[in-house]
Amino acid sequence: QVQLVESGGGLVQPGGSLRLSCAASGMIFSLYAMGWYRQAPGKERELVASISSGGRPGYADSVKGRFTISRDNTKNTVYLQMNSLKFEDTAVYYCNADRTVTDGTRLRYWGQGTQVTVSS
């Protein structure tokens, strides 16, 4: 079965950096678009960054210039480099894999989440 396992979260001070990793297994990683979502208490889950199967990145306006998404298909891993962290970046961050097969069926998988807390 498909598994997505996030790591790298933790407590960081404002202005600091963290690098999140998501290791995938049980799927052909290179066929999937990958994304990082986050959910803060009392808020909806939002897409933070995505990267296509071809390596094209996209970002929410709130993180442009601060976050970088990347993938290493040889390691079946997607990363989120987070710099210049702000209080409002505090959330549980989730890894997502997304693929639509030829018959139109959409396959989506989620990791368990990793907590990022930005606090002084």
PDB file of C-alpha atoms in Angstrom:
ATOM      1  CA  GLN A   1       0.000   0.000   0.000  1.00  0.00           C
ATOM      2  CA  VAL A   2       0.989   3.608  -0.494  1.00  0.00           C
ATOM      3  CA  GLN A   3       2.677   5.334   2.400  1.00  0.00           C
ATOM      4  CA  LEU A   4       3.799   8.930   2.766  1.00  0.00           C
ATOM      5  CA  VAL A   5       5.912   9.697   5.807  1.00  0.00           C
ATOM      6  CA  GLU A   6       6.794  13.279   6.703  1.00  0.00           C
ATOM      7  CA  SER A   7       9.716  14.342   8.833  1.00  0.00           C
ATOM      8  CA  GLY A   8      11.616  17.482   9.735  1.00  0.00           C
ATOM      9  CA  GLY A   9       9.016  19.425  11.643  1.00  0.00           C
ATOM     10  CA  GLY A  10       9.651  21.000  14.992  1.00  0.00           C
ATOM     11  CA  LEU A  11       9.977  24.217  16.929  1.00  0.00           C
ATOM     12  CA  VAL A  12      11.771  27.122  15.303  1.00  0.00           C
ATOM     13  CA  GLN A  13      12.147  30.820  16.035  1.00  0.00           C
ATOM     14  CA  PRO A  14      10.787  33.513  13.728  1.00  0.00           C
ATOM     15  CA  GLY A  15      13.176  34.090  10.864  1.00  0.00           C
ATOM     16  CA  GLY A  16      14.527  30.578  11.129  1.00  0.00           C
ATOM     17  CA  SER A  17      14.481  27.697   8.676  1.00  0.00           C
ATOM     18  CA  LEU A  18      13.269  24.130   8.497  1.00  0.00           C
ATOM     19  CA  ARG A  19      13.432  21.482   5.823  1.00  0.00           C
ATOM     20  CA  LEU A  20      10.554  19.038   5.611  1.00  0.00           C
ATOM     21  CA  SER A  21      10.891  15.687   3.893  1.00  0.00           C
ATOM     22  CA  CYS A  22       8.256  13.277   2.659  1.00  0.00           C
ATOM     23  CA  ALA A  23       9.323   9.753   1.809  1.00  0.00           C
ATOM     24  CA  ALA A  24       6.964   7.799  -0.429  1.00  0.00           C
ATOM     25  CA  SER A  25       6.646   4.070  -0.882  1.00  0.00           C
ATOM     26  CA  GLY A  26       4.261   1.648  -2.541  1.00  0.00           C
ATOM     27  CA  MET A  27       3.811   3.706  -5.693  1.00  0.00           C
ATOM     28  CA  ILE A  28       5.626   4.777  -8.833  1.00  0.00           C
ATOM     29  CA  PHE A  29       6.730   8.080  -7.386  1.00  0.00           C
ATOM     30  CA  SER A  30       7.692   9.742 -10.659  1.00  0.00           C
ATOM     31  CA  LEU A  31       4.110   9.516 -11.975  1.00  0.00           C
ATOM     32  CA  TYR A  32       2.638  11.651  -9.195  1.00  0.00           C
ATOM     33  CA  ALA A  33       2.364  15.335  -8.641  1.00  0.00           C
ATOM     34  CA  MET A  34       3.380  16.078  -5.073  1.00  0.00           C
ATOM     35  CA  GLY A  35       2.225  18.789  -2.747  1.00  0.00           C
ATOM     36  CA  TRP A  36       2.594  20.227   0.703  1.00  0.00           C
ATOM     37  CA  TYR A  37      -0.528  21.347   2.517  1.00  0.00           C
ATOM     38  CA  ARG A  38      -0.884  22.863   5.938  1.00  0.00           C
ATOM     39  CA  GLN A  39      -3.655  23.273   8.452  1.00  0.00           C
ATOM     40  CA  ALA A  40      -3.573  25.665  11.374  1.00  0.00           C
ATOM     41  CA  PRO A  41      -6.035  25.443  14.278  1.00  0.00           C
ATOM     42  CA  GLY A  42      -9.422  26.818  13.267  1.00  0.00           C
ATOM     43  CA  LYS A  43      -8.455  27.163   9.613  1.00  0.00           C
ATOM     44  CA  GLU A  44      -9.025  25.136   6.471  1.00  0.00           C
ATOM     45  CA  ARG A  45      -6.309  23.002   5.018  1.00  0.00           C
ATOM     46  CA  GLU A  46      -4.501  24.977   2.338  1.00  0.00           C
ATOM     47  CA  LEU A  47      -2.101  24.144  -0.430  1.00  0.00           C
ATOM     48  CA  VAL A  48       1.325  25.604   0.276  1.00  0.00           C
ATOM     49  CA  ALA A  49       3.402  24.300  -2.607  1.00  0.00           C
ATOM     50  CA  SER A  50       3.153  21.748  -5.371  1.00  0.00           C
ATOM     51  CA  ILE A  51       5.454  20.156  -7.874  1.00  0.00           C
ATOM     52  CA  SER A  52       4.366  18.344 -11.002  1.00  0.00           C
ATOM     53  CA  SER A  53       5.612  14.968 -12.127  1.00  0.00           C
ATOM     54  CA  GLY A  54       7.807  16.934 -14.531  1.00  0.00           C
ATOM     55  CA  GLY A  55       9.289  19.073 -11.767  1.00  0.00           C
ATOM     56  CA  ARG A  56       7.339  22.306 -12.260  1.00  0.00           C
ATOM     57  CA  PRO A  57       6.764  24.063  -8.918  1.00  0.00           C
ATOM     58  CA  GLY A  58       3.927  26.237  -7.740  1.00  0.00           C
ATOM     59  CA  TYR A  59       3.450  28.223  -4.536  1.00  0.00           C
ATOM     60  CA  ALA A  60       0.812  29.948  -2.511  1.00  0.00           C
ATOM     61  CA  ASP A  61       1.289  33.707  -2.512  1.00  0.00           C
ATOM     62  CA  SER A  62       1.885  33.666   1.226  1.00  0.00           C
ATOM     63  CA  VAL A  63       5.078  31.629   0.883  1.00  0.00           C
ATOM     64  CA  LYS A  64       6.512  32.792  -2.437  1.00  0.00           C
ATOM     65  CA  GLY A  65      10.128  33.779  -2.084  1.00  0.00           C
ATOM     66  CA  ARG A  66      10.462  31.983   1.245  1.00  0.00           C
ATOM     67  CA  PHE A  67       9.661  28.327   0.545  1.00  0.00           C
ATOM     68  CA  THR A  68      11.079  26.003  -2.081  1.00  0.00           C
ATOM     69  CA  ILE A  69       9.629  22.656  -3.083  1.00  0.00           C
ATOM     70  CA  SER A  70      11.775  20.042  -4.761  1.00  0.00           C
ATOM     71  CA  ARG A  71      11.738  16.338  -5.487  1.00  0.00           C
ATOM     72  CA  ASP A  72      14.305  13.608  -5.855  1.00  0.00           C
ATOM     73  CA  ASN A  73      12.848  10.773  -7.882  1.00  0.00           C
ATOM     74  CA  THR A  74      15.846   8.554  -7.157  1.00  0.00           C
ATOM     75  CA  LYS A  75      14.961   8.722  -3.458  1.00  0.00           C
ATOM     76  CA  ASN A  76      11.165   8.844  -3.811  1.00  0.00           C
ATOM     77  CA  THR A  77      11.217  11.963  -1.675  1.00  0.00           C
ATOM     78  CA  VAL A  78       9.761  15.445  -1.874  1.00  0.00           C
ATOM     79  CA  TYR A  79      11.147  18.319   0.185  1.00  0.00           C
ATOM     80  CA  LEU A  80       9.948  21.663   1.416  1.00  0.00           C
ATOM     81  CA  GLN A  81      12.672  24.119   2.330  1.00  0.00           C
ATOM     82  CA  MET A  82      11.163  26.814   4.544  1.00  0.00           C
ATOM     83  CA  ASN A  83      13.111  29.996   5.185  1.00  0.00           C
ATOM     84  CA  SER A  84      12.262  33.252   6.938  1.00  0.00           C
ATOM     85  CA  LEU A  85       9.573  31.520   8.944  1.00  0.00           C
ATOM     86  CA  LYS A  86       6.781  33.573  10.462  1.00  0.00           C
ATOM     87  CA  PHE A  87       4.334  32.992  13.306  1.00  0.00           C
ATOM     88  CA  GLU A  88       1.574  32.452  10.753  1.00  0.00           C
ATOM     89  CA  ASP A  89       3.453  29.498   9.263  1.00  0.00           C
ATOM     90  CA  THR A  90       2.619  27.493  12.385  1.00  0.00           C
ATOM     91  CA  ALA A  91       0.539  24.499  11.303  1.00  0.00           C
ATOM     92  CA  VAL A  92       0.505  20.791  10.734  1.00  0.00           C
ATOM     93  CA  TYR A  93       2.094  20.178   7.365  1.00  0.00           C
ATOM     94  CA  TYR A  94       0.858  17.304   5.211  1.00  0.00           C
ATOM     95  CA  CYS A  95       2.419  15.620   2.230  1.00  0.00           C
ATOM     96  CA  ASN A  96       0.133  14.757  -0.684  1.00  0.00           C
ATOM     97  CA  ALA A  97       0.500  12.611  -3.781  1.00  0.00           C
ATOM     98  CA  ASP A  98      -1.883  13.155  -6.691  1.00  0.00           C
ATOM     99  CA  ARG A  99      -2.370  11.267  -9.924  1.00  0.00           C
ATOM    100  CA  THR A 100      -5.201  10.896 -12.421  1.00  0.00           C
ATOM    101  CA  VAL A 101      -5.130   7.680 -14.411  1.00  0.00           C
ATOM    102  CA  THR A 102      -6.296   7.216 -17.989  1.00  0.00           C
ATOM    103  CA  ASP A 103      -9.889   6.243 -17.141  1.00  0.00           C
ATOM    104  CA  GLY A 104     -10.325   9.437 -15.125  1.00  0.00           C
ATOM    105  CA  THR A 105      -9.893   7.925 -11.688  1.00  0.00           C
ATOM    106  CA  ARG A 106      -8.059  10.262  -9.339  1.00  0.00           C
ATOM    107  CA  LEU A 107      -5.642   8.797  -6.859  1.00  0.00           C
ATOM    108  CA  ARG A 108      -4.767  10.899  -3.821  1.00  0.00           C
ATOM    109  CA  TYR A 109      -2.728   9.924  -0.804  1.00  0.00           C
ATOM    110  CA  TRP A 110      -1.857  11.771   2.380  1.00  0.00           C
ATOM    111  CA  GLY A 111       0.834  11.569   4.979  1.00  0.00           C
ATOM    112  CA  GLN A 112       0.159  11.690   8.695  1.00  0.00           C
ATOM    113  CA  GLY A 113       1.390  15.255   9.091  1.00  0.00           C
ATOM    114  CA  THR A 114       4.263  16.904  10.887  1.00  0.00           C
ATOM    115  CA  GLN A 115       3.958  19.831  13.283  1.00  0.00           C
ATOM    116  CA  VAL A 116       5.763  23.086  12.558  1.00  0.00           C
ATOM    117  CA  THR A 117       5.685  25.634  15.341  1.00  0.00           C
ATOM    118  CA  VAL A 118       7.184  29.088  14.888  1.00  0.00           C
ATOM    119  CA  SER A 119       7.560  30.750  18.253  1.00  0.00           C
ATOM    120  CA  SER A 120       9.920  33.030  20.106  1.00  0.00           C
TER     121      SER A 120
END
